Amino acid sequence: MFTAGAESLLRQARELQDEDLQKFCSRLRKLLQKDPGPEATDTLQRLFFIVSATKYNRKLEKTCVDLLQTTLCLPTCPEQLQLLCAAILRERSPCDSLSLSCDHIQNTRQLSLVASVLLAQGDRKQEVRNVAQCIFKVLESRQPEGPSLRPLLPVLSKVTSLAPGSLHEDQTRLLNKRLVDWLRYASVQQGPTHSSGGFFSTPRARPPGPITEVDGAVATDFFTVLSTGQHFTEDQWLNVQAFSMLRAWLLHSPEGLGAPDADDKSELEGSTLSVLSAASSASRLLSPQEQLREKAFEYCQRLVEQSNRRALRKGDADLQKACLVEAVLVLDVLCRQDPSFLYRTLSCLKALQARLCEDPTHVRALLPLAQFFLNHGEAAAVVSGAVYQHLFTRVPSEHFHSPELAFEFLQLCRDSLPLFGRSLGVLKLSFPNLFKFLAWNSPPLTAEFVALLPSLLDAATAVEMLHALLDLPCLTAALDLQLRLSPAASERPLWDASLRTPSCLEASRDPQFQGLLQHLLRAKASGTAERLAPLHQLLQPMASCARVVQCAEAVPTLLQVFFSAVTQFADGALTNQLALAILERSDSLYQVPEYEARVHRWVPCWPPMGLRPSWFHWPLHLACHTPIPHFVLSYSTVTAGAIPRLRRGAIQTPPSAMSSVPCEEDMGAVRTRATELLNLLKMPSVAQFVLTPSTEVSEPRYHRDTNTALPLALRTVSRLLEKDVGLLPG
């Protein structure tokens, strides 16, 4: 993660003893008491590195902390020193010896630094409310030529999210008005060019040119964050920062908190009432909050239009994608707070949806678009189906290697489960595609899948999902192979460099493997479970890759979640199918180091992991009644192959034996089973073992509870099958 040099520096900072730290602080104190210079700056940088290298608070002398506060509040102190002092004090928060106050600070940049330190303390002494009042004093008293408000807007956004109730009604109205002005009425001319004052500088400055679009065209509409130019004016910078805090303000402002939710006004959505409401809002005098929503809507619409332009620079193209995501999120908030916006928003987002589905570079914008359609239910049903289909089929297959997209995708699925409605079936059938995110990013996404997996399960896909979970490490290797074969080499992510040219690379193009690879990389549930043993052999050279090994480590946890969820709805027939699937796959796993051992260690622990005792009822015993005596009768030769042979015997069981309702054939099978057991007892060694049980068998609890009795029975059978263990109990 870090270079060797960085790791060495971090280790030194973490291992620095308190005595050495106090000596370091004493040196810093002497430097700050004099006229601070470059040496003081360097020492502050070192101290910041030391206190931030560990999550534990480092103890600093009170005199040093006081001097840091004094330096921060000095009006004549260089800005770099103030930044470092504020950063060190924030790292030490919460701090009981803090005596900072922002009551009498006039400089807005200095006020923002002091406020950031106070907000980091929490709200133990009503710091949040005090900071809010100080900022609004500056906001209310600022003259057109006064100090810049830019440093205060991030702090104000933080205050709003931490304590929405800290603002008075008149302060909320004032900020709404200011945001309207900053968003809608910024200058459309570039800022003046700053002359260098050199010999060749012209005596008369050139007039500023107009703002341009990202494609170089002259802007014909109002200024936005996607407008470009050489120099920006103060109001244009405020426009950019106002948009960055807009969504947080709409959500957390006192008026925003009391706004009706979309579910409460669902009868307005998509109806003629929405049109009437929108028309009536334009014919009356709007409040500052309503004005802000209206201007925010216009701003987002303009951003959607600007995102369709072809940017000349890569930085502008990346900014387009980020702004499009934020614009859709803001539109979602506006429609939830005021359903009258929904009618106008849908027409805009329909065109956007068609464009995004054809443009893979804007794939992240599909997530907030899908969230919008989920939040607004029936009104968005006209276009939501196509979005979900594209989202669940193409996106995981083509972008599974993007960790940011994978996390946001799964977060959307997990948080929006109650909203999916009819589309939940599409999500459930797409579990093979979702597993690609897990296979490629298993360590960070395992917790997300633990929460999501129970919602993906149903009786129709349970067996197929079990096979998919067991094949998860193999899927990781197949995805790695797919990326190595990708023609777009410049777009491929990094993989395990220790495996430069796997031998399976060319062999994977063989037609006999193509069908198995296509099944493993399928986008939807197919209802079948292919035998992937040939594919396991093909991908064996990749089994030691770090990503494959990490994925294999997550499988036992996911199996536990899977079976805990299955117990909620599984009937006897499904129970038998799952048990037989486990037996079938016991010797058919991808040979990742220690993977098979982990799965085999987990299998005997089914009941403690949540399987009901009723799972081990008589239909399953009847299903397996033929192979069990066969194993016991030949115990001397089946030590290594007991489980595989049990699996083969179970698969060959006639379908009639799987019935969950007793019949005459079943009763005959029971009588046959009893006869076979009696024949077993005629063997001297078996009779000695069975008739001389261990002392545990005499305890009543082993006869009352299947969960308790089963481990003892498994241990008994294991001892009977092992060659090197004596038959006498002990």
mmCIF file of C-alpha atoms in Angstrom, residues 316-504:
data_model
loop_
_atom_site.group_PDB
_atom_site.id
_atom_site.type_symbol
_atom_site.label_atom_id
_atom_site.label_comp_id
_atom_site.label_asym_id
_atom_site.label_seq_id
_atom_site.Cartn_x
_atom_site.Cartn_y
_atom_site.Cartn_z
ATOM 1 C CA ASP A 316 -13.462 18.726 -17.924
ATOM 2 C CA ALA A 317 -14.828 15.340 -19.059
ATOM 3 C CA ASP A 318 -14.307 13.909 -15.567
ATOM 4 C CA LEU A 319 -15.974 16.986 -14.078
ATOM 5 C CA GLN A 320 -18.949 16.476 -16.404
ATOM 6 C CA LYS A 321 -19.489 12.959 -15.055
ATOM 7 C CA ALA A 322 -19.270 14.054 -11.419
ATOM 8 C CA CYS A 323 -21.614 17.014 -11.952
ATOM 9 C CA LEU A 324 -24.152 14.849 -13.775
ATOM 10 C CA VAL A 325 -24.286 12.449 -10.819
ATOM 11 C CA GLU A 326 -24.741 15.343 -8.387
ATOM 12 C CA ALA A 327 -27.396 16.990 -10.591
ATOM 13 C CA VAL A 328 -29.542 13.824 -10.657
ATOM 14 C CA LEU A 329 -29.193 13.478 -6.874
ATOM 15 C CA VAL A 330 -30.315 17.085 -6.362
ATOM 16 C CA LEU A 331 -33.286 16.560 -8.704
ATOM 17 C CA ASP A 332 -34.243 13.511 -6.652
ATOM 18 C CA VAL A 333 -34.210 15.594 -3.459
ATOM 19 C CA LEU A 334 -36.282 18.341 -5.104
ATOM 20 C CA CYS A 335 -38.929 15.873 -6.305
ATOM 21 C CA ARG A 336 -39.138 14.256 -2.874
ATOM 22 C CA GLN A 337 -39.610 17.611 -1.178
ATOM 23 C CA ASP A 338 -41.965 19.074 -3.780
ATOM 24 C CA PRO A 339 -43.738 16.618 -6.145
ATOM 25 C CA SER A 340 -44.639 19.480 -8.487
ATOM 26 C CA PHE A 341 -41.113 19.182 -9.910
ATOM 27 C CA LEU A 342 -41.628 15.547 -10.880
ATOM 28 C CA TYR A 343 -43.566 16.225 -14.088
ATOM 29 C CA ARG A 344 -40.830 18.518 -15.439
ATOM 30 C CA THR A 345 -38.033 16.267 -14.245
ATOM 31 C CA LEU A 346 -39.300 13.084 -15.899
ATOM 32 C CA SER A 347 -39.156 14.536 -19.401
ATOM 33 C CA CYS A 348 -35.545 15.548 -18.791
ATOM 34 C CA LEU A 349 -34.506 12.206 -17.295
ATOM 35 C CA LYS A 350 -36.158 10.123 -20.020
ATOM 36 C CA ALA A 351 -33.807 11.610 -22.594
ATOM 37 C CA LEU A 352 -30.901 11.288 -20.167
ATOM 38 C CA GLN A 353 -31.646 7.615 -19.560
ATOM 39 C CA ALA A 354 -31.606 6.826 -23.274
ATOM 40 C CA ARG A 355 -28.273 8.617 -23.649
ATOM 41 C CA LEU A 356 -26.606 7.017 -20.632
ATOM 42 C CA CYS A 357 -27.514 3.473 -21.653
ATOM 43 C CA GLU A 358 -25.561 4.025 -24.872
ATOM 44 C CA ASP A 359 -22.549 5.710 -23.238
ATOM 45 C CA PRO A 360 -20.438 3.427 -21.008
ATOM 46 C CA THR A 361 -18.282 6.348 -19.836
ATOM 47 C CA HIS A 362 -21.208 7.741 -17.812
ATOM 48 C CA VAL A 363 -22.075 4.458 -16.115
ATOM 49 C CA ARG A 364 -21.887 5.917 -12.583
ATOM 50 C CA ALA A 365 -24.698 8.339 -13.418
ATOM 51 C CA LEU A 366 -27.005 5.351 -13.959
ATOM 52 C CA LEU A 367 -26.974 4.615 -10.221
ATOM 53 C CA PRO A 368 -28.580 7.902 -9.050
ATOM 54 C CA LEU A 369 -30.910 7.666 -12.047
ATOM 55 C CA ALA A 370 -32.074 4.230 -10.895
ATOM 56 C CA GLN A 371 -32.384 5.584 -7.347
ATOM 57 C CA PHE A 372 -34.613 8.369 -8.688
ATOM 58 C CA PHE A 373 -36.948 5.886 -10.372
ATOM 59 C CA LEU A 374 -37.041 3.726 -7.251
ATOM 60 C CA ASN A 375 -37.932 6.679 -5.037
ATOM 61 C CA HIS A 376 -40.744 7.849 -7.262
ATOM 62 C CA GLY A 377 -42.384 4.506 -7.923
ATOM 63 C CA GLU A 378 -45.339 4.404 -10.252
ATOM 64 C CA ALA A 379 -44.657 7.763 -11.892
ATOM 65 C CA ALA A 380 -41.286 6.539 -13.156
ATOM 66 C CA ALA A 381 -42.474 3.087 -14.242
ATOM 67 C CA VAL A 382 -42.540 4.130 -17.887
ATOM 68 C CA VAL A 383 -38.737 4.138 -18.087
ATOM 69 C CA SER A 384 -37.503 2.345 -14.985
ATOM 70 C CA GLY A 385 -37.626 -1.145 -16.500
ATOM 71 C CA ALA A 386 -35.033 -0.346 -19.151
ATOM 72 C CA VAL A 387 -32.749 1.229 -16.558
ATOM 73 C CA TYR A 388 -32.929 -1.807 -14.254
ATOM 74 C CA GLN A 389 -32.372 -4.189 -17.151
ATOM 75 C CA HIS A 390 -29.270 -2.286 -18.241
ATOM 76 C CA LEU A 391 -28.081 -1.802 -14.675
ATOM 77 C CA PHE A 392 -28.268 -5.451 -13.618
ATOM 78 C CA THR A 393 -27.088 -7.070 -16.851
ATOM 79 C CA ARG A 394 -24.406 -4.957 -18.518
ATOM 80 C CA VAL A 395 -22.939 -2.881 -15.696
ATOM 81 C CA PRO A 396 -21.600 -5.703 -13.462
ATOM 82 C CA SER A 397 -20.319 -7.647 -16.478
ATOM 83 C CA GLU A 398 -18.414 -4.695 -17.937
ATOM 84 C CA HIS A 399 -17.387 -2.756 -14.818
ATOM 85 C CA PHE A 400 -16.872 -5.360 -12.076
ATOM 86 C CA HIS A 401 -13.251 -4.217 -11.723
ATOM 87 C CA SER A 402 -14.196 -0.693 -10.595
ATOM 88 C CA PRO A 403 -14.155 -0.759 -6.751
ATOM 89 C CA GLU A 404 -15.957 2.589 -6.379
ATOM 90 C CA LEU A 405 -18.738 1.565 -8.754
ATOM 91 C CA ALA A 406 -19.027 -1.863 -7.101
ATOM 92 C CA PHE A 407 -19.495 -0.349 -3.654
ATOM 93 C CA GLU A 408 -22.026 2.247 -4.846
ATOM 94 C CA PHE A 409 -23.911 -0.402 -6.840
ATOM 95 C CA LEU A 410 -24.273 -2.754 -3.877
ATOM 96 C CA GLN A 411 -25.118 0.119 -1.558
ATOM 97 C CA LEU A 412 -27.949 1.088 -3.919
ATOM 98 C CA CYS A 413 -29.249 -2.507 -3.967
ATOM 99 C CA ARG A 414 -29.026 -2.915 -0.191
ATOM 100 C CA ASP A 415 -30.532 0.436 0.804
ATOM 101 C CA SER A 416 -33.336 0.333 -1.777
ATOM 102 C CA LEU A 417 -34.628 -3.210 -1.198
ATOM 103 C CA PRO A 418 -38.021 -2.013 0.138
ATOM 104 C CA LEU A 419 -38.476 0.121 -3.002
ATOM 105 C CA PHE A 420 -37.790 -2.477 -5.684
ATOM 106 C CA GLY A 421 -41.333 -3.853 -5.750
ATOM 107 C CA ARG A 422 -41.898 -5.742 -8.995
ATOM 108 C CA SER A 423 -38.289 -5.207 -10.001
ATOM 109 C CA LEU A 424 -37.057 -7.338 -7.094
ATOM 110 C CA GLY A 425 -37.386 -10.397 -9.325
ATOM 111 C CA VAL A 426 -34.939 -8.837 -11.797
ATOM 112 C CA LEU A 427 -32.503 -8.287 -8.937
ATOM 113 C CA LYS A 428 -32.828 -11.884 -7.711
ATOM 114 C CA LEU A 429 -32.279 -13.364 -11.162
ATOM 115 C CA SER A 430 -29.186 -11.184 -11.599
ATOM 116 C CA PHE A 431 -27.281 -12.690 -8.657
ATOM 117 C CA PRO A 432 -24.637 -14.321 -10.958
ATOM 118 C CA ASN A 433 -23.791 -10.834 -12.206
ATOM 119 C CA LEU A 434 -23.712 -9.348 -8.713
ATOM 120 C CA PHE A 435 -21.360 -12.133 -7.642
ATOM 121 C CA LYS A 436 -18.810 -10.719 -10.107
ATOM 122 C CA PHE A 437 -18.498 -7.649 -7.900
ATOM 123 C CA LEU A 438 -17.968 -9.939 -4.920
ATOM 124 C CA ALA A 439 -15.502 -12.228 -6.691
ATOM 125 C CA TRP A 440 -13.285 -9.332 -7.752
ATOM 126 C CA ASN A 441 -13.611 -7.201 -4.600
ATOM 127 C CA SER A 442 -14.326 -9.830 -1.946
ATOM 128 C CA PRO A 443 -12.482 -8.434 1.092
ATOM 129 C CA PRO A 444 -14.111 -4.961 1.113
ATOM 130 C CA LEU A 445 -17.513 -6.086 -0.205
ATOM 131 C CA THR A 446 -18.063 -9.200 1.907
ATOM 132 C CA ALA A 447 -19.951 -7.248 4.579
ATOM 133 C CA GLU A 448 -22.210 -5.704 1.922
ATOM 134 C CA PHE A 449 -23.083 -9.139 0.557
ATOM 135 C CA VAL A 450 -23.710 -10.535 4.024
ATOM 136 C CA ALA A 451 -26.477 -7.926 4.328
ATOM 137 C CA LEU A 452 -27.756 -8.360 0.760
ATOM 138 C CA LEU A 453 -27.596 -12.142 0.270
ATOM 139 C CA PRO A 454 -30.796 -13.102 2.186
ATOM 140 C CA SER A 455 -32.829 -10.795 -0.070
ATOM 141 C CA LEU A 456 -31.458 -12.454 -3.214
ATOM 142 C CA LEU A 457 -32.534 -15.936 -2.119
ATOM 143 C CA ASP A 458 -35.662 -17.784 -3.114
ATOM 144 C CA ALA A 459 -36.580 -21.428 -3.579
ATOM 145 C CA ALA A 460 -36.186 -21.322 -7.367
ATOM 146 C CA THR A 461 -32.550 -20.229 -7.339
ATOM 147 C CA ALA A 462 -31.267 -21.570 -3.999
ATOM 148 C CA VAL A 463 -29.487 -24.629 -5.424
ATOM 149 C CA GLU A 464 -27.954 -22.649 -8.276
ATOM 150 C CA MET A 465 -26.799 -19.965 -5.841
ATOM 151 C CA LEU A 466 -25.168 -22.597 -3.628
ATOM 152 C CA HIS A 467 -23.146 -23.839 -6.597
ATOM 153 C CA ALA A 468 -22.266 -20.232 -7.492
ATOM 154 C CA LEU A 469 -20.991 -19.575 -3.968
ATOM 155 C CA LEU A 470 -18.832 -22.695 -4.034
ATOM 156 C CA ASP A 471 -17.485 -21.631 -7.447
ATOM 157 C CA LEU A 472 -16.757 -18.064 -6.357
ATOM 158 C CA PRO A 473 -12.927 -18.451 -6.381
ATOM 159 C CA CYS A 474 -13.163 -20.041 -9.824
ATOM 160 C CA LEU A 475 -15.232 -17.038 -10.962
ATOM 161 C CA THR A 476 -12.466 -14.731 -9.746
ATOM 162 C CA ALA A 477 -9.922 -16.606 -11.847
ATOM 163 C CA ALA A 478 -12.243 -16.538 -14.869
ATOM 164 C CA LEU A 479 -12.710 -12.764 -14.543
ATOM 165 C CA ASP A 480 -8.950 -12.319 -14.321
ATOM 166 C CA LEU A 481 -8.576 -14.423 -17.448
ATOM 167 C CA GLN A 482 -11.278 -12.397 -19.197
ATOM 168 C CA LEU A 483 -9.429 -9.158 -18.478
ATOM 169 C CA ARG A 484 -6.138 -10.581 -19.722
ATOM 170 C CA LEU A 485 -7.854 -11.493 -22.988
ATOM 171 C CA SER A 486 -9.477 -8.062 -23.296
ATOM 172 C CA PRO A 487 -8.393 -6.212 -26.464
ATOM 173 C CA ALA A 488 -8.634 -2.796 -24.763
ATOM 174 C CA ALA A 489 -5.338 -3.100 -22.919
ATOM 175 C CA SER A 490 -5.305 0.556 -21.865
ATOM 176 C CA GLU A 491 -8.577 0.179 -19.969
ATOM 177 C CA ARG A 492 -7.683 -2.995 -18.100
ATOM 178 C CA PRO A 493 -7.061 -2.750 -14.362
ATOM 179 C CA LEU A 494 -3.972 -4.088 -12.652
ATOM 180 C CA TRP A 495 -3.899 -7.768 -11.752
ATOM 181 C CA ASP A 496 -1.528 -10.076 -9.946
ATOM 182 C CA ALA A 497 1.856 -9.348 -11.542
ATOM 183 C CA SER A 498 3.340 -12.561 -10.141
ATOM 184 C CA LEU A 499 1.439 -14.508 -12.814
ATOM 185 C CA ARG A 500 2.673 -12.884 -16.014
ATOM 186 C CA THR A 501 1.634 -15.351 -18.728
ATOM 187 C CA PRO A 502 -0.588 -18.093 -17.343
ATOM 188 C CA SER A 503 -0.517 -21.256 -19.405
ATOM 189 C CA CYS A 504 -4.312 -21.328 -19.516
#
